């Protein structure tokens, strides 16, 4: 039996980073092996929803319609190539028998209490949940987040409404019947159900008022106490982001979260406690830094909000930076703990079904390929709004679901089903993502208030750097200034205005010890340590220029670069003198543009212009091809020289690769970020003998290191690769 | 009424010179002195808008309007921030309405109002707003493009094409292509008086280009006539003559001159351009126009306009995917090309890619309003009114 966890895990301690790591292999095996399906869903596994859902997923295994995924499955599952026996105690699904769900990558949905704008607050979960929960199970979901209504549960001070508690009980029972697990969110705002508006609150602020905090604690303890032994509860969510936007200071938020977390822990020391806040989006929205409040969480949450998309990656959902935003925030939110990719779905009904499907497909696969611990869909059913067009504003983004108001599945639903089939076939105990040893560093200045504009420019620049690394097919993640650099071989510091002195010292020592640092000048002065590290004399900022010129001085030192002149508004250009560094490229006047310096055992590459920021502030949907090519070539070359380059060579920059390495065979997931069909040329470092769709089908004999794969517009594909 | 403080003037000066970060700092310093100065909030809104930080711009502009409901530049910044951010059409409509009341003859307010209405699916109101904009300024290309797009959505491409053609004719950048092909650039000097031009070919043709650039077509035509009187086979002069005919809506004569020029010398890019434009203006000759512009696009691949012209002729031939490719090339060469953005939007609409099409229209508005630089005109007017 899995062992119960004794207390909350320190977020910064040796918490698991990946779903596969999150689930101890022996636990997973024992759960899967259980012939009677009694996988003890009442024994939550620490470390995240992936691991948590293990129990429930194992429970479902015997019930799964193995090999009968859905009509339209390319080939019968028994046409799958026979899989290698799993070593040790890690069982793989039997050949030809497909699991319905991925135990380590659960899918879920937010189940909102009201489905119609005309409903009143007292209609909170008034409908019979049976049909919806049956549909959740049918859609291969594992997790369901429900939202408590303080107003319904505690209509009078200290008096709890039996009717409301019965409704909650019905939800729990429905979840149990359908072998689903609930994430119970205590304090949420959804604009419609007035869940927080307790009539006796007398306009006190529920975020800071001591009396209301006391009542909130009492409510939490009442609910948690009632369900502490309930197997259908996965975890406790303190609040959603809409509620947390009401905090005006980081200290208040941290204090509130600590109080509520302690309240849960007093009663239930086992289940994970979440705070459904993406620190990046919340900070952007309110200026409140939630990192301290999130510190002790066992599971982090990331999600894209409409304002954040408008800020960081406005534009079409199906191309450009927007398609990378989910994974960027996912990477950014991980402080060494599993991250739940939350609120997957579009923000409005402005989009066609095709665009909606493409956006959701991109988000789902991005989650899988970027170590999400699971995914929650934004909403199950569209909200039935009052008859007006269009839906003007949706501040809390709760209008659009995967089914329409008549409960008919929208095309996006088939995307979810298709993804679930693919994800179910990727056994994360057997296949692990190639480790990311390249990281984009988000400077601490990002959290400084205005008038420091760095806090506005930096995330955009970091997103561009992240995209460039993705386009170079380098496994990449995001770290914050102050995080440990030890796990990484390459650090990219894109167009930062300034880093703290202590960071420069750490970076210098890290480079001396063998790390590769890639810095693009962000403007202003350069500290002495930078000059030493990069082997250059800093002669000042040459100012803005409208054209970026590149002349290659040392070919093939940083990849195969070519000379160009491109129209790009570059806000700064460092005037550099040589002091030991190799000048790889210059501008049209001979001033160094790219330098490379060997420092100790490591390398320091300096770009004299803030290219990432320039790209972000330009037109990111029509960036100068020469500049993006320069960036990705340099990133690829630096990562490759550091031994952490692209695991598979790919000739399509717009296609993201995720290589899940296994024993004797790998799974390669491809995701097209462009709205156009592309033929992807792949080159492996060893001969691929056969390739097959992970969902099944006849393997195709390859017998070569080269492979060409057609990929539809915004399409995704998961291939099982066998080697000789 | 009060004037602007020294600190505000400092921020203003920095902002006018495009020094965003120092200007923002100066604004914050000014706010420390007087938080209730609408000028500062207004400037801050414009600065944030210039960095595409829409939420910050909305916040600052809203505060400026709160402090002074007559602050027209703040309305402009607020409306633009709503529109560029997207998804806030209800608020945007109110703002543009307000601005249209505060500055009734501001054409952009009506164009933006129309686009906000259209985004909010109020098509009739949108059309009314664009028509109002065209009443105020018949050469407002974006209003015309929007009307063409509205026609496309309602009745299809055949009905919309004349609108696109007309909007294209309002676009002054097409003339820039002609002069670019001729190697004529604005040197800031006035064209000479035709009477003072020395009687040699070189001086006459240079003066003719100068006069044409300044839209003095009759004087330019006089000089060209003198050149052609001396040498009827002067291809360059014929090319310019063709252009002058085009400007006077004489497509047949323009076509004849251009063809004659090309008979004499195929290396006359101005004549190629004029021939293509003349073909494009005549119904049924879109195929010829496409061939001519295709050649021109190959000859000057780094110029966006030939790709736009090629795309437009392909659009007339209903060859949408080829048109899309040409538009995309043009957009890649010049992301601020409003004409290419609208054309691309038209193609995307015909392909059912509505969200992308709407995005292209928003992008066109983005670049067009940035190019106009209306903020400073309104700001100066506002400052004058308050002093």
mmCIF file of N, CA, C and O in Angstrom, chain A residues 284-285 306-308 310-311 314-316 318-319 350-352 355 389-394 450-453 456-457 460 567 616-623 675, chain B residues 20-21 24-25 28 32 48 51-56 84-85 87-91 119-122 331-335 341 352-356 359 362-363 367:
data_model
loop_
_atom_site.group_PDB
_atom_site.id
_atom_site.type_symbol
_atom_site.label_atom_id
_atom_site.label_comp_id
_atom_site.label_asym_id
_atom_site.label_seq_id
_atom_site.Cartn_x
_atom_site.Cartn_y
_atom_site.Cartn_z
ATOM 1 N N UNK A 284 0.923 40.610 -12.879
ATOM 2 C CA UNK A 284 0.620 41.502 -13.998
ATOM 3 C C UNK A 284 -0.708 42.225 -13.762
ATOM 4 O O UNK A 284 -0.856 43.405 -14.051
ATOM 5 N N UNK A 285 -1.659 41.497 -13.209
ATOM 6 C CA UNK A 285 -3.003 42.051 -13.072
ATOM 7 C C UNK A 285 -3.114 43.003 -11.882
ATOM 8 O O UNK A 285 -3.810 44.015 -11.966
ATOM 9 N N UNK A 306 -6.915 36.328 -20.200
ATOM 10 C CA UNK A 306 -7.083 37.195 -21.373
ATOM 11 C C UNK A 306 -6.232 38.464 -21.268
ATOM 12 O O UNK A 306 -5.567 38.834 -22.235
ATOM 13 N N UNK A 307 -6.219 39.137 -20.103
ATOM 14 C CA UNK A 307 -5.361 40.334 -20.032
ATOM 15 C C UNK A 307 -3.887 39.999 -20.219
ATOM 16 O O UNK A 307 -3.149 40.767 -20.827
ATOM 17 N N UNK A 308 -3.479 38.840 -19.711
ATOM 18 C CA UNK A 308 -2.064 38.507 -19.855
ATOM 19 C C UNK A 308 -1.735 38.194 -21.315
ATOM 20 O O UNK A 308 -0.681 38.557 -21.814
ATOM 21 N N UNK A 310 -3.240 39.502 -23.816
ATOM 22 C CA UNK A 310 -3.217 40.798 -24.505
ATOM 23 C C UNK A 310 -1.905 41.529 -24.246
ATOM 24 O O UNK A 310 -1.406 42.249 -25.110
ATOM 25 N N UNK A 311 -1.358 41.313 -23.075
ATOM 26 C CA UNK A 311 -0.107 41.989 -22.717
ATOM 27 C C UNK A 311 1.108 41.315 -23.361
ATOM 28 O O UNK A 311 1.962 41.977 -23.955
ATOM 29 N N UNK A 314 -0.444 39.215 -27.684
ATOM 30 C CA UNK A 314 -1.700 39.496 -28.360
ATOM 31 C C UNK A 314 -1.619 38.970 -29.792
ATOM 32 O O UNK A 314 -0.548 38.744 -30.329
ATOM 33 N N UNK A 315 -2.772 38.792 -30.370
ATOM 34 C CA UNK A 315 -2.775 38.333 -31.754
ATOM 35 C C UNK A 315 -3.500 37.030 -31.921
ATOM 36 O O UNK A 315 -4.161 36.547 -30.995
ATOM 37 N N UNK A 316 -3.387 36.455 -33.103
ATOM 38 C CA UNK A 316 -4.142 35.238 -33.377
ATOM 39 C C UNK A 316 -3.772 34.127 -32.392
ATOM 40 O O UNK A 316 -2.626 33.998 -31.982
ATOM 41 N N UNK A 318 -3.721 31.065 -33.008
ATOM 42 C CA UNK A 318 -3.172 29.872 -33.625
ATOM 43 C C UNK A 318 -1.803 30.075 -34.250
ATOM 44 O O UNK A 318 -1.319 29.202 -34.959
ATOM 45 N N UNK A 319 -1.207 31.222 -34.019
ATOM 46 C CA UNK A 319 0.147 31.405 -34.553
ATOM 47 C C UNK A 319 0.894 32.398 -33.680
ATOM 48 O O UNK A 319 0.303 33.100 -32.872
ATOM 49 N N UNK A 350 -15.336 34.688 -29.613
ATOM 50 C CA UNK A 350 -14.958 35.374 -30.846
ATOM 51 C C UNK A 350 -14.365 34.426 -31.878
ATOM 52 O O UNK A 350 -14.235 34.769 -33.039
ATOM 53 N N UNK A 351 -13.980 33.266 -31.436
ATOM 54 C CA UNK A 351 -13.184 32.408 -32.310
ATOM 55 C C UNK A 351 -14.040 31.339 -32.978
ATOM 56 O O UNK A 351 -15.037 30.886 -32.413
ATOM 57 N N UNK A 352 -13.593 30.954 -34.160
ATOM 58 C CA UNK A 352 -14.292 29.878 -34.854
ATOM 59 C C UNK A 352 -14.013 28.565 -34.123
ATOM 60 O O UNK A 352 -13.092 28.464 -33.317
ATOM 61 N N UNK A 355 -10.503 27.454 -34.776
ATOM 62 C CA UNK A 355 -9.488 28.162 -33.994
ATOM 63 C C UNK A 355 -9.526 27.715 -32.530
ATOM 64 O O UNK A 355 -8.485 27.546 -31.900
ATOM 65 N N UNK A 389 -25.687 39.967 -28.008
ATOM 66 C CA UNK A 389 -24.469 39.620 -28.732
ATOM 67 C C UNK A 389 -23.587 40.854 -28.799
ATOM 68 O O UNK A 389 -24.096 41.952 -28.971
ATOM 69 N N UNK A 390 -22.336 40.703 -28.790
ATOM 70 C CA UNK A 390 -21.630 39.492 -28.390
ATOM 71 C C UNK A 390 -21.464 39.476 -26.879
ATOM 72 O O UNK A 390 -22.009 40.340 -26.194
ATOM 73 N N UNK A 391 -20.763 38.507 -26.384
ATOM 74 C CA UNK A 391 -20.430 38.513 -24.958
ATOM 75 C C UNK A 391 -19.349 39.573 -24.793
ATOM 76 O O UNK A 391 -18.215 39.373 -25.165
ATOM 77 N N UNK A 392 -19.722 40.686 -24.271
ATOM 78 C CA UNK A 392 -18.775 41.783 -24.258
ATOM 79 C C UNK A 392 -17.550 41.497 -23.407
ATOM 80 O O UNK A 392 -16.451 41.417 -23.877
ATOM 81 N N UNK A 393 -17.794 41.308 -22.149
ATOM 82 C CA UNK A 393 -16.634 41.143 -21.285
ATOM 83 C C UNK A 393 -16.839 39.947 -20.391
ATOM 84 O O UNK A 393 -17.941 39.623 -19.983
ATOM 85 N N UNK A 394 -15.742 39.319 -20.113
ATOM 86 C CA UNK A 394 -15.801 38.141 -19.268
ATOM 87 C C UNK A 394 -14.630 38.247 -18.307
ATOM 88 O O UNK A 394 -13.619 37.589 -18.476
ATOM 89 N N UNK A 450 6.243 50.189 -11.240
ATOM 90 C CA UNK A 450 6.481 51.348 -12.095
ATOM 91 C C UNK A 450 7.022 52.494 -11.236
ATOM 92 O O UNK A 450 6.718 52.538 -10.054
ATOM 93 N N UNK A 451 7.829 53.373 -11.728
ATOM 94 C CA UNK A 451 8.128 53.616 -13.136
ATOM 95 C C UNK A 451 9.231 52.746 -13.735
ATOM 96 O O UNK A 451 9.713 53.071 -14.827
ATOM 97 N N UNK A 452 9.647 51.697 -13.075
ATOM 98 C CA UNK A 452 10.647 50.838 -13.686
ATOM 99 C C UNK A 452 9.978 50.041 -14.804
ATOM 100 O O UNK A 452 9.213 49.107 -14.552
ATOM 101 N N UNK A 453 10.299 50.402 -16.021
ATOM 102 C CA UNK A 453 9.642 49.754 -17.156
ATOM 103 C C UNK A 453 10.151 48.338 -17.403
ATOM 104 O O UNK A 453 9.559 47.594 -18.184
ATOM 105 N N UNK A 456 7.745 45.669 -17.182
ATOM 106 C CA UNK A 456 6.821 45.476 -18.298
ATOM 107 C C UNK A 456 7.510 44.818 -19.496
ATOM 108 O O UNK A 456 6.909 44.027 -20.212
ATOM 109 N N UNK A 457 8.770 45.177 -19.719
ATOM 110 C CA UNK A 457 9.465 44.657 -20.899
ATOM 111 C C UNK A 457 9.964 43.215 -20.709
ATOM 112 O O UNK A 457 9.986 42.435 -21.647
ATOM 113 N N UNK A 460 8.037 39.893 -21.764
ATOM 114 C CA UNK A 460 7.925 39.762 -23.219
ATOM 115 C C UNK A 460 9.245 39.292 -23.820
ATOM 116 O O UNK A 460 9.274 38.438 -24.702
ATOM 117 N N UNK A 567 15.211 45.308 -41.087
ATOM 118 C CA UNK A 567 14.493 46.430 -40.474
ATOM 119 C C UNK A 567 13.955 45.997 -39.128
ATOM 120 O O UNK A 567 13.060 45.161 -39.049
ATOM 121 N N UNK A 616 10.092 41.441 -29.416
ATOM 122 C CA UNK A 616 8.826 41.482 -28.675
ATOM 123 C C UNK A 616 8.109 42.811 -28.861
ATOM 124 O O UNK A 616 6.889 42.856 -28.950
ATOM 125 N N UNK A 617 8.885 43.897 -28.948
ATOM 126 C CA UNK A 617 8.267 45.212 -29.074
ATOM 127 C C UNK A 617 7.960 45.562 -30.525
ATOM 128 O O UNK A 617 7.267 46.522 -30.790
ATOM 129 N N UNK A 618 8.498 44.777 -31.437
ATOM 130 C CA UNK A 618 8.190 45.013 -32.843
ATOM 131 C C UNK A 618 6.873 44.352 -33.182
ATOM 132 O O UNK A 618 5.914 44.405 -32.419
ATOM 133 N N UNK A 619 6.828 43.726 -34.306
ATOM 134 C CA UNK A 619 5.604 43.021 -34.693
ATOM 135 C C UNK A 619 5.915 41.535 -34.609
ATOM 136 O O UNK A 619 6.444 40.954 -35.546
ATOM 137 N N UNK A 620 5.610 40.916 -33.470
ATOM 138 C CA UNK A 620 6.053 39.531 -33.286
ATOM 139 C C UNK A 620 5.393 38.546 -34.261
ATOM 140 O O UNK A 620 5.785 37.406 -34.334
ATOM 141 N N UNK A 621 4.378 39.039 -35.009
ATOM 142 C CA UNK A 621 3.718 38.138 -35.960
ATOM 143 C C UNK A 621 4.314 38.284 -37.341
ATOM 144 O O UNK A 621 3.979 37.546 -38.233
ATOM 145 N N UNK A 622 5.183 39.242 -37.500
ATOM 146 C CA UNK A 622 5.905 39.363 -38.757
ATOM 147 C C UNK A 622 7.334 39.764 -38.420
ATOM 148 O O UNK A 622 7.810 40.812 -38.847
ATOM 149 N N UNK A 623 8.018 38.948 -37.631
ATOM 150 C CA UNK A 623 9.374 39.347 -37.232
ATOM 151 C C UNK A 623 10.336 39.174 -38.396
ATOM 152 O O UNK A 623 10.102 38.328 -39.266
ATOM 153 N N UNK A 675 -0.138 27.994 -38.400
ATOM 154 C CA UNK A 675 -1.427 27.607 -38.992
ATOM 155 C C UNK A 675 -1.273 27.164 -40.440
ATOM 156 O O UNK A 675 -2.085 27.505 -41.292
ATOM 157 N N UNK B 20 11.265 56.954 -23.912
ATOM 158 C CA UNK B 20 10.120 56.469 -23.135
ATOM 159 C C UNK B 20 10.445 56.338 -21.646
ATOM 160 O O UNK B 20 9.724 56.882 -20.796
ATOM 161 N N UNK B 21 11.523 55.630 -21.336
ATOM 162 C CA UNK B 21 11.809 55.370 -19.913
ATOM 163 C C UNK B 21 12.057 56.673 -19.127
ATOM 164 O O UNK B 21 11.456 56.872 -18.059
ATOM 165 N N UNK B 24 8.761 58.437 -18.668
ATOM 166 C CA UNK B 24 7.901 57.816 -17.648
ATOM 167 C C UNK B 24 8.384 58.224 -16.257
ATOM 168 O O UNK B 24 7.590 58.580 -15.377
ATOM 169 N N UNK B 25 9.693 58.216 -16.091
ATOM 170 C CA UNK B 25 10.245 58.646 -14.801
ATOM 171 C C UNK B 25 9.856 60.091 -14.490
ATOM 172 O O UNK B 25 9.463 60.410 -13.365
ATOM 173 N N UNK B 28 6.315 60.307 -13.379
ATOM 174 C CA UNK B 28 6.111 59.891 -11.984
ATOM 175 C C UNK B 28 6.583 60.966 -11.016
ATOM 176 O O UNK B 28 5.991 61.174 -9.959
ATOM 177 N N UNK B 32 4.318 63.082 -8.273
ATOM 178 C CA UNK B 32 4.635 63.275 -6.857
ATOM 179 C C UNK B 32 4.381 64.739 -6.471
ATOM 180 O O UNK B 32 4.000 65.038 -5.347
ATOM 181 N N UNK B 48 2.652 54.698 -22.270
ATOM 182 C CA UNK B 48 2.351 53.279 -22.083
ATOM 183 C C UNK B 48 1.797 52.684 -23.381
ATOM 184 O O UNK B 48 2.100 51.547 -23.729
ATOM 185 N N UNK B 51 4.457 51.729 -25.724
ATOM 186 C CA UNK B 51 5.120 50.462 -25.418
ATOM 187 C C UNK B 51 4.171 49.273 -25.498
ATOM 188 O O UNK B 51 4.544 48.174 -25.113
ATOM 189 N N UNK B 52 2.955 49.516 -25.963
ATOM 190 C CA UNK B 52 1.922 48.469 -26.047
ATOM 191 C C UNK B 52 1.566 47.910 -24.673
ATOM 192 O O UNK B 52 1.220 46.725 -24.545
ATOM 193 N N UNK B 53 1.639 48.736 -23.657
ATOM 194 C CA UNK B 53 1.230 48.305 -22.317
ATOM 195 C C UNK B 53 -0.179 48.854 -22.083
ATOM 196 O O UNK B 53 -0.375 49.924 -21.505
ATOM 197 N N UNK B 54 -1.136 48.097 -22.561
ATOM 198 C CA UNK B 54 -2.493 48.636 -22.688
ATOM 199 C C UNK B 54 -3.181 48.848 -21.344
ATOM 200 O O UNK B 54 -3.886 49.833 -21.161
ATOM 201 N N UNK B 55 -3.020 47.911 -20.446
ATOM 202 C CA UNK B 55 -3.702 48.059 -19.161
ATOM 203 C C UNK B 55 -3.219 49.312 -18.430
ATOM 204 O O UNK B 55 -4.013 50.035 -17.822
ATOM 205 N N UNK B 56 -1.916 49.542 -18.502
ATOM 206 C CA UNK B 56 -1.365 50.737 -17.864
ATOM 207 C C UNK B 56 -1.877 51.999 -18.560
ATOM 208 O O UNK B 56 -2.187 53.003 -17.906
ATOM 209 N N UNK B 84 -6.733 48.302 -29.144
ATOM 210 C CA UNK B 84 -5.541 47.485 -29.388
ATOM 211 C C UNK B 84 -5.502 46.285 -28.453
ATOM 212 O O UNK B 84 -5.007 45.231 -28.809
ATOM 213 N N UNK B 85 -6.013 46.468 -27.270
ATOM 214 C CA UNK B 85 -6.027 45.356 -26.322
ATOM 215 C C UNK B 85 -7.038 44.310 -26.753
ATOM 216 O O UNK B 85 -6.854 43.119 -26.593
ATOM 217 N N UNK B 87 -11.253 42.920 -27.085
ATOM 218 C CA UNK B 87 -12.178 42.333 -26.123
ATOM 219 C C UNK B 87 -12.853 43.340 -25.214
ATOM 220 O O UNK B 87 -13.517 42.966 -24.256
ATOM 221 N N UNK B 88 -12.700 44.631 -25.491
ATOM 222 C CA UNK B 88 -13.316 45.649 -24.633
ATOM 223 C C UNK B 88 -14.117 46.606 -25.489
ATOM 224 O O UNK B 88 -14.101 47.821 -25.293
ATOM 225 N N UNK B 89 -14.847 46.034 -26.439
ATOM 226 C CA UNK B 89 -15.506 46.863 -27.451
ATOM 227 C C UNK B 89 -16.614 47.731 -26.857
ATOM 228 O O UNK B 89 -16.873 48.821 -27.349
ATOM 229 N N UNK B 90 -17.282 47.220 -25.845
ATOM 230 C CA UNK B 90 -18.360 48.014 -25.261
ATOM 231 C C UNK B 90 -17.823 49.327 -24.707
ATOM 232 O O UNK B 90 -18.392 50.397 -24.909
ATOM 233 N N UNK B 91 -16.695 49.237 -24.036
ATOM 234 C CA UNK B 91 -16.089 50.456 -23.472
ATOM 235 C C UNK B 91 -15.528 51.341 -24.577
ATOM 236 O O UNK B 91 -15.616 52.562 -24.528
ATOM 237 N N UNK B 119 -16.558 45.138 -34.455
ATOM 238 C CA UNK B 119 -16.039 44.058 -33.606
ATOM 239 C C UNK B 119 -17.104 43.571 -32.639
ATOM 240 O O UNK B 119 -17.108 42.411 -32.230
ATOM 241 N N UNK B 120 -18.014 44.487 -32.283
ATOM 242 C CA UNK B 120 -19.086 44.107 -31.373
ATOM 243 C C UNK B 120 -20.327 43.622 -32.131
ATOM 244 O O UNK B 120 -21.391 43.468 -31.537
ATOM 245 N N UNK B 121 -20.149 43.400 -33.427
ATOM 246 C CA UNK B 121 -21.206 42.840 -34.288
ATOM 247 C C UNK B 121 -22.380 43.791 -34.509
ATOM 248 O O UNK B 121 -23.479 43.358 -34.796
ATOM 249 N N UNK B 122 -22.158 45.094 -34.377
ATOM 250 C CA UNK B 122 -23.178 46.076 -34.730
ATOM 251 C C UNK B 122 -22.823 46.635 -36.111
ATOM 252 O O UNK B 122 -22.228 47.713 -36.235
ATOM 253 N N UNK B 331 3.207 41.973 -46.140
ATOM 254 C CA UNK B 331 3.159 42.236 -44.691
ATOM 255 C C UNK B 331 4.509 41.925 -44.050
ATOM 256 O O UNK B 331 4.972 42.645 -43.159
ATOM 257 N N UNK B 332 5.145 40.870 -44.537
ATOM 258 C CA UNK B 332 6.468 40.537 -43.985
ATOM 259 C C UNK B 332 7.466 41.651 -44.304
ATOM 260 O O UNK B 332 8.327 41.970 -43.482
ATOM 261 N N UNK B 333 7.334 42.229 -45.497
ATOM 262 C CA UNK B 333 8.256 43.304 -45.873
ATOM 263 C C UNK B 333 7.937 44.599 -45.138
ATOM 264 O O UNK B 333 8.828 45.367 -44.798
ATOM 265 N N UNK B 334 6.662 44.835 -44.908
ATOM 266 C CA UNK B 334 6.268 46.059 -44.210
ATOM 267 C C UNK B 334 5.049 45.774 -43.323
ATOM 268 O O UNK B 334 3.901 45.861 -43.781
ATOM 269 N N UNK B 335 5.300 45.417 -42.068
ATOM 270 C CA UNK B 335 4.166 45.086 -41.184
ATOM 271 C C UNK B 335 3.189 46.241 -41.012
ATOM 272 O O UNK B 335 2.051 46.024 -40.617
ATOM 273 N N UNK B 341 -2.692 44.690 -45.054
ATOM 274 C CA UNK B 341 -3.421 44.085 -43.929
ATOM 275 C C UNK B 341 -4.906 43.937 -44.263
ATOM 276 O O UNK B 341 -5.517 42.915 -43.982
ATOM 277 N N UNK B 352 -13.092 32.012 -44.502
ATOM 278 C CA UNK B 352 -13.803 31.669 -43.265
ATOM 279 C C UNK B 352 -12.954 31.815 -42.016
ATOM 280 O O UNK B 352 -13.348 31.377 -40.940
ATOM 281 N N UNK B 353 -11.791 32.448 -42.163
ATOM 282 C CA UNK B 353 -10.906 32.603 -40.998
ATOM 283 C C UNK B 353 -11.150 33.976 -40.384
ATOM 284 O O UNK B 353 -10.338 34.900 -40.498
ATOM 285 N N UNK B 354 -12.308 34.080 -39.730
ATOM 286 C CA UNK B 354 -12.783 35.381 -39.295
ATOM 287 C C UNK B 354 -11.913 36.004 -38.203
ATOM 288 O O UNK B 354 -11.647 37.199 -38.230
ATOM 289 N N UNK B 355 -11.507 35.207 -37.243
ATOM 290 C CA UNK B 355 -10.734 35.783 -36.137
ATOM 291 C C UNK B 355 -9.407 36.337 -36.649
ATOM 292 O O UNK B 355 -8.979 37.420 -36.245
ATOM 293 N N UNK B 356 -8.786 35.591 -37.550
ATOM 294 C CA UNK B 356 -7.516 36.078 -38.109
ATOM 295 C C UNK B 356 -7.749 37.335 -38.931
ATOM 296 O O UNK B 356 -6.940 38.268 -38.916
ATOM 297 N N UNK B 359 -8.186 40.179 -36.754
ATOM 298 C CA UNK B 359 -6.875 40.538 -36.214
ATOM 299 C C UNK B 359 -6.101 41.419 -37.188
ATOM 300 O O UNK B 359 -5.479 42.417 -36.798
ATOM 301 N N UNK B 362 -7.400 44.844 -37.047
ATOM 302 C CA UNK B 362 -6.923 45.515 -35.827
ATOM 303 C C UNK B 362 -5.477 45.960 -35.986
ATOM 304 O O UNK B 362 -5.062 47.013 -35.523
ATOM 305 N N UNK B 363 -4.705 45.099 -36.643
ATOM 306 C CA UNK B 363 -3.290 45.423 -36.842
ATOM 307 C C UNK B 363 -3.156 46.628 -37.784
ATOM 308 O O UNK B 363 -2.279 47.471 -37.623
ATOM 309 N N UNK B 367 -1.282 50.153 -36.816
ATOM 310 C CA UNK B 367 -0.201 50.830 -37.536
ATOM 311 C C UNK B 367 -0.659 52.187 -38.077
ATOM 312 O O UNK B 367 0.114 53.147 -38.081
#
